[in-house]
mmCIF file of C-alpha atoms in Angstrom:
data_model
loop_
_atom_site.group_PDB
_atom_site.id
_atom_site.type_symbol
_atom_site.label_atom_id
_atom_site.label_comp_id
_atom_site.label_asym_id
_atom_site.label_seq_id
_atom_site.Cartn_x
_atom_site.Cartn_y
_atom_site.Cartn_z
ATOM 1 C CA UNK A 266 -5.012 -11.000 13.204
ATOM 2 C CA UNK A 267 -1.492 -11.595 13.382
ATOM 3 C CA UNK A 268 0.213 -12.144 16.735
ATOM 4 C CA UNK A 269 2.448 -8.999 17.082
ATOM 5 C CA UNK A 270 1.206 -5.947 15.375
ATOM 6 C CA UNK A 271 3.558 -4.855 12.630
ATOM 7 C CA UNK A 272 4.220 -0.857 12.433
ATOM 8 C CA UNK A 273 5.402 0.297 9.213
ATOM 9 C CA UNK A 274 7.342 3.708 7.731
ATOM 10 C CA UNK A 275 5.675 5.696 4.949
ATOM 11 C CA UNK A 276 8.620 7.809 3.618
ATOM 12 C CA UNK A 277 7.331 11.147 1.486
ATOM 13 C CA UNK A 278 7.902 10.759 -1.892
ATOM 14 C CA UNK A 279 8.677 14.217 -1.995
ATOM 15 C CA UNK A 280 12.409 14.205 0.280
ATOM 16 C CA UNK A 281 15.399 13.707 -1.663
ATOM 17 C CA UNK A 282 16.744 9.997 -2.391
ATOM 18 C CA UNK A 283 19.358 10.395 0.252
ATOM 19 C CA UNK A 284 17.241 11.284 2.648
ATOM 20 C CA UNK A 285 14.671 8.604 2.105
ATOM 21 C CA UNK A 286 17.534 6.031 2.406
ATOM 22 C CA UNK A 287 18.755 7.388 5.886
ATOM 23 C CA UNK A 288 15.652 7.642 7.540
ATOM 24 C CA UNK A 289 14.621 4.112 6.086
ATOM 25 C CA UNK A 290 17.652 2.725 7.460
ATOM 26 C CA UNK A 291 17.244 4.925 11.069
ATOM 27 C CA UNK A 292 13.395 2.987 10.923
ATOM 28 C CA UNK A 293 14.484 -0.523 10.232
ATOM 29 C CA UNK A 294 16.906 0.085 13.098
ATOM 30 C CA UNK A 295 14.896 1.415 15.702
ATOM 31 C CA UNK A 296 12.591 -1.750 15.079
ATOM 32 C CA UNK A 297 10.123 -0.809 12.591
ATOM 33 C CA UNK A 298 8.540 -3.581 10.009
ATOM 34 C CA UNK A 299 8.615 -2.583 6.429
ATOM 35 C CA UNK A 300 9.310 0.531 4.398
ATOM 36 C CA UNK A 301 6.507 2.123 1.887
ATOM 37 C CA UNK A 302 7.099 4.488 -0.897
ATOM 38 C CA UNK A 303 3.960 5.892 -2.850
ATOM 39 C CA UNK A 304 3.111 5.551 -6.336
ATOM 40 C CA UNK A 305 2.653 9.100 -7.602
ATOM 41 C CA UNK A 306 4.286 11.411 -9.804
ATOM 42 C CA UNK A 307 3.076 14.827 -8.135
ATOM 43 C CA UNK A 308 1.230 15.471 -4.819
ATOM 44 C CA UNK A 309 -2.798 15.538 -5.405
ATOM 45 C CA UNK A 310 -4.434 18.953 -5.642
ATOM 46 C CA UNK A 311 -8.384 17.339 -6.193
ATOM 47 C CA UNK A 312 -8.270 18.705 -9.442
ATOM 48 C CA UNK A 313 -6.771 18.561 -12.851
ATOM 49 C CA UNK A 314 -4.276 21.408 -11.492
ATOM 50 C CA UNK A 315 -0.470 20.326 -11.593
ATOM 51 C CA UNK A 316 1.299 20.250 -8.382
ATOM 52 C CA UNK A 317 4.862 21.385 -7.775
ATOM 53 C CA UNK A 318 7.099 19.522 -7.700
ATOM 54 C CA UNK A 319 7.627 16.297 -9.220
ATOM 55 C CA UNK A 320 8.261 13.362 -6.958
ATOM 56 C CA UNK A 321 10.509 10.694 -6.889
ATOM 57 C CA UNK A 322 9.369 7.320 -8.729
ATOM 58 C CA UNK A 323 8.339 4.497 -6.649
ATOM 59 C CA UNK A 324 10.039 1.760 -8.242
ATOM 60 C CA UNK A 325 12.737 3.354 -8.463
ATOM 61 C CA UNK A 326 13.324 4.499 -5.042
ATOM 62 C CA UNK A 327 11.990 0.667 -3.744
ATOM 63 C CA UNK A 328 15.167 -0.363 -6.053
ATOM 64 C CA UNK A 329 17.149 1.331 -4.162
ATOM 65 C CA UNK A 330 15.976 0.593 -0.666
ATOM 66 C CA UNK A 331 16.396 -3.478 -1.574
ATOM 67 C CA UNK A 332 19.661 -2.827 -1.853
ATOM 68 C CA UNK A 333 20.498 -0.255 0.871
ATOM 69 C CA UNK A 334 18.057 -1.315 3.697
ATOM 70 C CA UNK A 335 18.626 -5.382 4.512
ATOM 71 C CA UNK A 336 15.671 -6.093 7.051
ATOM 72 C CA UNK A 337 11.861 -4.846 7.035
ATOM 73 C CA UNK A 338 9.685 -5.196 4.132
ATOM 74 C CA UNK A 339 9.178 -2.931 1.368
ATOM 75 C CA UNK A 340 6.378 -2.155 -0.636
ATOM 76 C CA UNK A 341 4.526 0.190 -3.019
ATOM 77 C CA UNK A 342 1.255 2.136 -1.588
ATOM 78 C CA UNK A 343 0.015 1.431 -4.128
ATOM 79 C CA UNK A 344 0.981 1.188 -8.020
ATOM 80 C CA UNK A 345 -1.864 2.341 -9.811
ATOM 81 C CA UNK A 346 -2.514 0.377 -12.683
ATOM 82 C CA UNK A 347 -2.974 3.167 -15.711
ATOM 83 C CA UNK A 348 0.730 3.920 -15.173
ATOM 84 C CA UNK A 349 2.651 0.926 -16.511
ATOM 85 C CA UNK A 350 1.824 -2.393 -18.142
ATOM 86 C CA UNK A 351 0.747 -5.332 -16.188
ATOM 87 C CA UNK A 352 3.550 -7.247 -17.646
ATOM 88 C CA UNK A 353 6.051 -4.386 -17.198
ATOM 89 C CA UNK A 354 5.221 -4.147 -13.740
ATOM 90 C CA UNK A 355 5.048 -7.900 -12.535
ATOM 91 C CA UNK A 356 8.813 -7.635 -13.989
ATOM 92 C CA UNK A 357 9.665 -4.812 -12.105
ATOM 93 C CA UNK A 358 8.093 -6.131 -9.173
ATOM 94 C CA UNK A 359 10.222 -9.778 -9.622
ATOM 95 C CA UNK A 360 13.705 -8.048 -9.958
ATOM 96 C CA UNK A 361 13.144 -5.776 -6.809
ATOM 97 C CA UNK A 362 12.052 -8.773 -4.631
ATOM 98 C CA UNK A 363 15.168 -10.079 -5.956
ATOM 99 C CA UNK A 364 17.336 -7.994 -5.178
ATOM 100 C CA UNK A 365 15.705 -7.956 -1.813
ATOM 101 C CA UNK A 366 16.107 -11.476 -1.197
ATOM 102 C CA UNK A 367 12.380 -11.501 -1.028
ATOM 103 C CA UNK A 368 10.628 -8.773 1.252
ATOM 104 C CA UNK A 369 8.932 -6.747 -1.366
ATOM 105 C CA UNK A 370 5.251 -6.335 -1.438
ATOM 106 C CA UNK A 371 3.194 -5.453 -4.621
ATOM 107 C CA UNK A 372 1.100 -2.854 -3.979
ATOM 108 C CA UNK A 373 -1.443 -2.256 -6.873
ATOM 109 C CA UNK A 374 -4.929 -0.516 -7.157
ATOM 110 C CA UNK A 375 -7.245 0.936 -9.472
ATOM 111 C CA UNK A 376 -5.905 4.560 -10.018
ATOM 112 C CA UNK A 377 -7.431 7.511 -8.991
ATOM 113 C CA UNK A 378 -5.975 11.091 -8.935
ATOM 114 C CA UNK A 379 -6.828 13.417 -11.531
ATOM 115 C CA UNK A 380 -3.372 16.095 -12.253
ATOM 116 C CA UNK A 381 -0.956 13.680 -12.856
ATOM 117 C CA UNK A 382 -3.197 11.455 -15.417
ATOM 118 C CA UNK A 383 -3.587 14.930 -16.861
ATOM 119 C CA UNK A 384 -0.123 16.292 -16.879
ATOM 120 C CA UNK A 385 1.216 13.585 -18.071
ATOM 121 C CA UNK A 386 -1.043 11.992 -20.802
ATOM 122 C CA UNK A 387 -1.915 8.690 -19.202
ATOM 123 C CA UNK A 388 -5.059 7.831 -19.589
ATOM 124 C CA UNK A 389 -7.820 7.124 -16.355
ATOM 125 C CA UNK A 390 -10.901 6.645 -17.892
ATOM 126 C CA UNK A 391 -14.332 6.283 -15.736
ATOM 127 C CA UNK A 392 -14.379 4.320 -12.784
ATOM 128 C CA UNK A 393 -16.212 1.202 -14.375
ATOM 129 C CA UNK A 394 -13.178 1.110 -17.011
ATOM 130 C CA UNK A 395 -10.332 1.382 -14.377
ATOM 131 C CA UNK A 396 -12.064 -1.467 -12.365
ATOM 132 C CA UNK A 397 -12.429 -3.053 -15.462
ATOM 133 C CA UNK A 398 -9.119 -2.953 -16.383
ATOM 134 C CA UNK A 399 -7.525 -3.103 -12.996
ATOM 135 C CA UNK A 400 -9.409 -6.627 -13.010
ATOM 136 C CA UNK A 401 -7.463 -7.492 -16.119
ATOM 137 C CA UNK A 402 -4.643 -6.370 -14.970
ATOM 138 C CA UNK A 403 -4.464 -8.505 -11.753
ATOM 139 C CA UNK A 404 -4.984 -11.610 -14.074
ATOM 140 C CA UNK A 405 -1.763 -10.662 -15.709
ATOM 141 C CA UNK A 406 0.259 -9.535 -12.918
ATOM 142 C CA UNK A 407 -0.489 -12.869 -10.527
ATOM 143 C CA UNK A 408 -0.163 -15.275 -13.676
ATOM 144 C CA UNK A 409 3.361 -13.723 -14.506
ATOM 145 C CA UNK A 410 4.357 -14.061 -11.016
ATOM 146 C CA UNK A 411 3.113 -17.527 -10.148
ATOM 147 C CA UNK A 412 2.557 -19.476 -13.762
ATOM 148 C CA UNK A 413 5.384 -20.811 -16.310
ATOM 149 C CA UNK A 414 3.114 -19.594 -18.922
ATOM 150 C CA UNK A 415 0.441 -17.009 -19.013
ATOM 151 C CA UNK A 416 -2.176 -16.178 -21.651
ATOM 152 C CA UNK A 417 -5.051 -13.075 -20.950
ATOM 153 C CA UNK A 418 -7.005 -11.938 -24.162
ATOM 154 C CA UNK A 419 -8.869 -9.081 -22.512
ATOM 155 C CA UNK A 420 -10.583 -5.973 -23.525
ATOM 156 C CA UNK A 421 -7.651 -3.839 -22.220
ATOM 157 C CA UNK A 422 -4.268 -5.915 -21.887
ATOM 158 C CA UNK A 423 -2.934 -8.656 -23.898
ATOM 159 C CA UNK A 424 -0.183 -11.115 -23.418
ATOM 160 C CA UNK A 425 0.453 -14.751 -24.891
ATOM 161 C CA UNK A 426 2.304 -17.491 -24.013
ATOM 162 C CA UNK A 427 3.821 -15.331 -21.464
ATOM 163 C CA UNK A 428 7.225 -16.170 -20.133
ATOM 164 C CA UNK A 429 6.941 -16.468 -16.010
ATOM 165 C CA UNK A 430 9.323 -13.568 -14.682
ATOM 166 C CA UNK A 431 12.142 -15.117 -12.606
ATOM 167 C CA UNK A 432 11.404 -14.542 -8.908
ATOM 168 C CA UNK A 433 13.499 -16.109 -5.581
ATOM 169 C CA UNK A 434 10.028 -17.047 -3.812
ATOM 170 C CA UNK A 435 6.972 -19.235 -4.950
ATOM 171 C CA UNK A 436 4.465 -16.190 -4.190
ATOM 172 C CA UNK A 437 5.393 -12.921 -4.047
ATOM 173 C CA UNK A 438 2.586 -10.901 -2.039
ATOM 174 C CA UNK A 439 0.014 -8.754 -3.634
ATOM 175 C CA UNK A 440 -1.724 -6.079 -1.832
ATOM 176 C CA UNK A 441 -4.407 -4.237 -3.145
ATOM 177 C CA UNK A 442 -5.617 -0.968 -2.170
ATOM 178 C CA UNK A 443 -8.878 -0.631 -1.732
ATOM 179 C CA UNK A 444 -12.386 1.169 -0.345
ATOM 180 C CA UNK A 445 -15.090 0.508 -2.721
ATOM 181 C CA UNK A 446 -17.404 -2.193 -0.565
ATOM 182 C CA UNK A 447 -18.593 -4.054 -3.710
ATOM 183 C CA UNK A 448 -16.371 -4.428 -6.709
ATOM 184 C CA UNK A 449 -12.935 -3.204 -4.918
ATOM 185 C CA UNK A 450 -13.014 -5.112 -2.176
ATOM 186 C CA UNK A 451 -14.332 -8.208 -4.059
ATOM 187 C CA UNK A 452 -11.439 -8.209 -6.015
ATOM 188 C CA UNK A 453 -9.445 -8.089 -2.551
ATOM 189 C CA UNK A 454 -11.327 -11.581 -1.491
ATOM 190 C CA UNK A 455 -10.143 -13.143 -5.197
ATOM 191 C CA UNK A 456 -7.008 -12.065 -5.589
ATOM 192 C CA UNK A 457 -5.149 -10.168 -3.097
ATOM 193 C CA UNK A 458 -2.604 -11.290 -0.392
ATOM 194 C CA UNK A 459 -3.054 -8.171 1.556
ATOM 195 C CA UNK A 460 -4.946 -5.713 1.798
ATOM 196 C CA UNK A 461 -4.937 -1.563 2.419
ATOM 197 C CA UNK A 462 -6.819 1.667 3.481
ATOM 198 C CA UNK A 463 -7.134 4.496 4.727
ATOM 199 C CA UNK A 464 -9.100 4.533 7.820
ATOM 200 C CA UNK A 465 -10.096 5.169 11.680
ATOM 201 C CA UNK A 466 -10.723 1.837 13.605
ATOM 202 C CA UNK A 467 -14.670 2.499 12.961
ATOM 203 C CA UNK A 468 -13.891 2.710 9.407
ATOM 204 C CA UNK A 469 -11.884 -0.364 9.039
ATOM 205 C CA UNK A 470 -14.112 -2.563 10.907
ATOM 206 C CA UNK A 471 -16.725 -1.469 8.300
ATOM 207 C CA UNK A 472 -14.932 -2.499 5.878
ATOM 208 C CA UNK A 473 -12.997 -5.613 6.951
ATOM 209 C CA UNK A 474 -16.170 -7.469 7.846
ATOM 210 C CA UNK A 475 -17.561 -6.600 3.891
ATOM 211 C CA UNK A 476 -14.302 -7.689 2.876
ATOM 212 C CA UNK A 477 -15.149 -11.011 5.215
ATOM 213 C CA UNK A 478 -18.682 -11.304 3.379
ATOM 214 C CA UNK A 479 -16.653 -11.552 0.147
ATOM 215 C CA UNK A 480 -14.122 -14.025 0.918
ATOM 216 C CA UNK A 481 -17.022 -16.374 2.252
ATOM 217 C CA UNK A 482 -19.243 -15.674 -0.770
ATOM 218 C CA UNK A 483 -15.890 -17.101 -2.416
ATOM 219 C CA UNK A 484 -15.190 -19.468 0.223
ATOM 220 C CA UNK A 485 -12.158 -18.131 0.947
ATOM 221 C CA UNK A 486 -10.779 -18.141 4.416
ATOM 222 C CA UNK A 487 -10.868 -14.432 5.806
ATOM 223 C CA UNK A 488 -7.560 -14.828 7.626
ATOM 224 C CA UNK A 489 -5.926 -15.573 4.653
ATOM 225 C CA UNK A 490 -5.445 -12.114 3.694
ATOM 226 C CA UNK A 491 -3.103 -9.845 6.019
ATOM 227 C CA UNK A 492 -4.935 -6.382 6.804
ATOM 228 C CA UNK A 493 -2.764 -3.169 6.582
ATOM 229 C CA UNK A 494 -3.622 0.545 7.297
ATOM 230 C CA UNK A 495 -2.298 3.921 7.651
ATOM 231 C CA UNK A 496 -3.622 7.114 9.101
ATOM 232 C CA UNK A 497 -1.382 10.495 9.850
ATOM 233 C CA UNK A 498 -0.216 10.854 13.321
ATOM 234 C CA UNK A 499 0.022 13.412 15.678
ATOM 235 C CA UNK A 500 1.505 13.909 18.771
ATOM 236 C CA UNK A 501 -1.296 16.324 20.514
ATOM 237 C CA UNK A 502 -4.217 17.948 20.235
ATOM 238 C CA UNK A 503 -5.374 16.760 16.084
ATOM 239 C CA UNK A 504 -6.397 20.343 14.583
ATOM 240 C CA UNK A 505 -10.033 20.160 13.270
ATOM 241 C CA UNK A 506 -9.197 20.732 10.035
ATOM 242 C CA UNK A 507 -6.822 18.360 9.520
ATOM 243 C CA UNK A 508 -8.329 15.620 7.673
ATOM 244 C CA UNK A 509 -10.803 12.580 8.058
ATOM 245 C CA UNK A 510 -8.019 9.987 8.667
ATOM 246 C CA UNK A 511 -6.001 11.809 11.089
ATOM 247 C CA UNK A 512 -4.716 10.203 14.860
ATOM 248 C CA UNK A 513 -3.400 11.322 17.961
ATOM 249 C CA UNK A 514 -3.449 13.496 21.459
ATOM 250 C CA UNK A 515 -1.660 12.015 24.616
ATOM 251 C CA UNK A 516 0.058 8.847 24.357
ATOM 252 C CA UNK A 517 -2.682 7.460 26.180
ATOM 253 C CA UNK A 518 -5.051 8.351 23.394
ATOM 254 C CA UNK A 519 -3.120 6.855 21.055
ATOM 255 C CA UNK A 520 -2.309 3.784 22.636
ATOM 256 C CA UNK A 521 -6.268 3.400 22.761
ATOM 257 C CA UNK A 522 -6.556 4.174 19.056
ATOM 258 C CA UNK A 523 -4.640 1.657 17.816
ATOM 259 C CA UNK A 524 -5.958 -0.845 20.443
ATOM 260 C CA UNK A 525 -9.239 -0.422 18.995
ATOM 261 C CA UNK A 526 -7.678 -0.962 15.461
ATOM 262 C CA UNK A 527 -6.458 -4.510 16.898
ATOM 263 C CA UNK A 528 -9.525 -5.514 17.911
ATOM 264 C CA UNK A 529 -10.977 -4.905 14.670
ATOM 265 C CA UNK A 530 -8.421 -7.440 13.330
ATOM 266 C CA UNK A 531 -5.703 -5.034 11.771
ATOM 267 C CA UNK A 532 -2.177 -6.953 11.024
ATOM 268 C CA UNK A 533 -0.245 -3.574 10.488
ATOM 269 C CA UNK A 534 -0.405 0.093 10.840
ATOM 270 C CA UNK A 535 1.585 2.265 8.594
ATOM 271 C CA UNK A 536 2.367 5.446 9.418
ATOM 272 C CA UNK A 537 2.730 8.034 6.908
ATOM 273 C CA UNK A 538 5.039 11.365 7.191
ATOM 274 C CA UNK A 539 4.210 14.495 4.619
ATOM 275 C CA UNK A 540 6.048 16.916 6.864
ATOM 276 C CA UNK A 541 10.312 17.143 6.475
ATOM 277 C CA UNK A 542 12.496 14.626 7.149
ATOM 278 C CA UNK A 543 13.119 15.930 10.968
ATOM 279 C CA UNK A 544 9.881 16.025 11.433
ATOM 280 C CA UNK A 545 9.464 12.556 10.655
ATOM 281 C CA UNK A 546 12.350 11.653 12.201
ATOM 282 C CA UNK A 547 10.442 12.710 15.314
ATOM 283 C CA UNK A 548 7.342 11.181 14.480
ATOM 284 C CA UNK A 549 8.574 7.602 14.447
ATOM 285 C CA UNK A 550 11.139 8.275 17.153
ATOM 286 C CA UNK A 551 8.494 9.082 19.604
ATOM 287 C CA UNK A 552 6.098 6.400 18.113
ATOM 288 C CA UNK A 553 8.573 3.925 18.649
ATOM 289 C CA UNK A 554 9.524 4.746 22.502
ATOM 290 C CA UNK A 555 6.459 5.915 24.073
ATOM 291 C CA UNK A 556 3.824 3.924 21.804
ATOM 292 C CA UNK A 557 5.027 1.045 20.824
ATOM 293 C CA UNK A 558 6.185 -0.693 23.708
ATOM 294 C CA UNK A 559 2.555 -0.688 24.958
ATOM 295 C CA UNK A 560 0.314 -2.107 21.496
ATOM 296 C CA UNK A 561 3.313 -4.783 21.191
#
């Protein structure tokens, strides 16, 4: 558990591009850690149904903030791996961090939502194949990033005698997003520099000491990998039907909240906003003078 807890800003992919780069820069000023944008290419709707509309591209917008936004850290929640190749990716990843001058985080997982595979032809496959694959993947991605050379022969990606990508840092972070207790968060223990969930504080104790089991089955050193979350926040009474990971009431009970995420070893809590751009304007403003001060 680090020190200081780290509070990060989870901008909706939905908002226009200026107004993602305002409010990240209002965040990073007001004292916030990092900027996240998600990897998605419409909102979920649990099915195969398209959603309207289109959102902006991850990358693309994370391009952007390196540029525009000089302090936190930025990162992708999280790229899932059916959308690009590994070795188109670890590329993408390198330049950004460069441009950044080295505060971009690599956000990856398995892939999961249904419409957007759909809509747009991509393919998902069952979860044993996108495990499977997101394995392979990883193999790619951290070889590219780390090796001079890199050669994978695997069932789904293939690259030879790969070039390393140029990158301004010896490691650049990978975070993987992840629930599943056995093969997810294994892969966590064996290859990830962070890690991410959704969760409540009972949920991510759950799962951080599994993820524990795995690094020392591995002999890894638990602390090793930083431990990120995010949950929607609300300032007063959370409606029932809001959702499983959903925070909030008096500043009191929030305070509490995230204390008992702390003592369950969490690094940094990411807060997401789905709502408009004043609204999350006055979600983080709030956060950061009535909450913060006191989980600091």
């Amino acid at each position: 558990m680090a020190e200081q807890l780290a509070v990060g800003a989870w901008l909706s992919p939905g908002w226009s591009t200026e107004d993602v780069l305002a409010v990240a820069g209002e965040v990073e000023q007001a004292g916030y850690d990092s900027v996240w944008a998600a990897d998605h290419f419409m909102m979920n709707s649990g099915t195969e149904a398209v959603a309207e509309p289109a959102l902006n591209e991850c990358f693309s917008v994370l391009a952007a903030l390196a540029a525009a936004v000089p302090r936190v850290r930025l990162g992708s929640l999280v790229a899932g791996m059916t959308y690009r190749p590994p070795a188109v990716l670890a590329n993408m990843a390198a330049t950004i961090d460069n441009v950044s001058g080295g505060r971009l985080v690599l956000g990856v997982g398995a892939g999961w939502q249904l419409n957007e595979h759909a809509a747009y032809g991509i393919q998902l496959g069952t979860v044993r194949e996108r495990i499977d694959r997101f394995e392979e993947g990883l193999k790619v991605i951290r070889g590219l990033l780390t090796e001079p050379r890199t050669t994978v022969e695997g069932e789904y990606y293939t690259v030879t005698d790969a070039p390393r990508t140029p990158v301004v840092r010896p490691r650049l972070p990978i975070l993987i997003g992840a629930s599943g207790e056995r093969r997810m968060l294994g892969l966590v223990a064996e290859h990830a520099d962070e890690w991410n969930c959704w969760s409540d504080p009972e949920v991510f104790a759950q799962k951080s000491a599994i993820l524990d089991q795995h690094c020392e089955r591995l002999g890894r050193d638990p602390r090793s990998i930083r431990r990120t979350t995010q949950a929607v926040l609300t300032f007063g009474e959370v409606d029932a039907q809001a959702g499983r990971f959903v925070f909030g009431g008096s500043v009191a009970q929030i305070v509490d909240t995230i204390g008992r995420w702390r003592e369950a070893g969490l690094d940094e809590l990411i807060i997401p906003t789905f709502g408009s751009p004043a609204e999350a304007r006055e979600t983080y403003s709030l956060l950061q003078k009535e909450v913060l001060p006191q989980v600091r």
